């Protein structure tokens, strides 16, 4: 790959992960992996400074202000991030540089807490404002009211200085985090991936009461600005802050490289024993005048660095290997582990994905294994410790029978990049139905809140659900469901059970009007997800229009669209058509569809059923380009469709008219070359009126 391509690739990846992390609180890779990407980009830009651009993620701090909780506030002192170091050599190099530039500097090594960075402002000893880091340089979000809900944020301090600004890290202890997630699960709400995500989500909430419930804490790690008092060293500020009622992170005073490395190692080894997550150690120059002298770049101070630990790995034992059945009947092996604390949460299971993975690791029941969290979220087995293998252990082979219904399991002939899979061959397997309903009710499909695994399992064992459509007939059994406490906790009061039952039944009623795209996704047809659902909804007026087509007919329809030069059904191919036909041709599918429709579930597309006023434009194919003077493109399309015309995206010899507005580009050119009639918006309007 050439340098330019690699740079572009790295920048795109980093921007993508910035978005996931800072804006959506949903990171997909670990901080360590992220830092490695950023690092590679920085190194390349250093090597090829001419290829550096102002928009590169190395040139700004990343986080965008979100404004969910409050208005943007201007920073007095920039909230910079730190330059990361990944090895002892890199740390030592920095220390030597400091020792060369300064006279006998001393250093402080601290925990780098994995939380959300904030600044607190005090006037005359009173807490007056708190803000997030935001872009780090100019603006952050005002989160004063939320910060007031944190017990460890002192609202008043005894020494009434005219002004004081401190910086700290808001975090959630691992214990609190587990309790919050348990509660989320009970409420049927989304759980958080890790304490930091939970903290980031919480600190921006609009309701300070929720913040109070979530039990956040804060550790103050830097004095940003002060009026009315002089300090000479960082340690002095920390000690003074403690006297004012602030909590500060544990710190080590060091002078030599040896001492610094020992402190880093010690912090690393204590990771499992401290109540919060740390993602590194911070090494700072202690003397404040020295800091001034060393200065900062636009992005990072030069007087401090962060050492990043590699992902935490632990040894534990494989107690058992269970085989679960997924919604498509796929058998997935799951390692049941002796519970172990890892990056803040207890890990007791790890997916082994498939037989290939088991074979590759040669993992067996009774083995001692090395586990870690991929992306700091998903536990995975890295390797087996061969020396600790018990005698007469045997290789694990996924059984050739479904563990739930006992039907034969068959190895898939199709293999994909995730390896070969083994499936239960029984289409009425209860395990498959349970997973299917979970999927049907999930956020991306019909979004039925409260219809989770536990409730589904109870509904199935009590005989209320035998297929998908049964969900919409549950309301006929409301009283029975309440009596049997299907939706309640075993010991809840009857009034609570009534409430949760009605809540679920209402959520089910509500889901009837979901889009056709969601319904298609909800069916859980192999290879047919959200994307295909959308493309299908764009083309077919209702579900029934798809059920009538054979594989060959699907292909013919697609071919005809391609020949017409439309974008219809774009992205769908033989595999998807085959899956659709397999699904729609099953007699039980037809029955389920009939009953879903009878229950009032929406089966129609909202895209292709706009009301037709007349057929004056029938047979004409339009393409729109440029900016029209009066109508938006959407409005113009609707207008054309309402008169029976078709609108497509690209110009071909089958295009009847091109409606061109301002700044029309290549489409206009192409239409002219093909001799397509060009219309203005006024021409189009006139055409409709003269009919
Ligand atoms: Zn089965």
XYZ file of C-alpha atoms and ligand atoms in Angstrom, residues 325 402-407 424-426 429-432, ligand 1:
15
model
C -28.639 -22.845 19.453
C -29.146 -30.299 18.614
C -28.715 -29.957 22.394
C -32.246 -28.582 22.731
C -34.506 -30.624 20.442
C -32.255 -33.597 19.715
C -32.678 -33.342 15.934
C -29.869 -27.918 13.934
C -31.916 -29.226 11.000
C -35.293 -29.017 12.742
C -36.730 -26.321 17.041
C -37.857 -24.376 20.145
C -34.393 -22.928 20.715
C -34.407 -21.443 17.237
Zn -32.919 -27.954 17.621
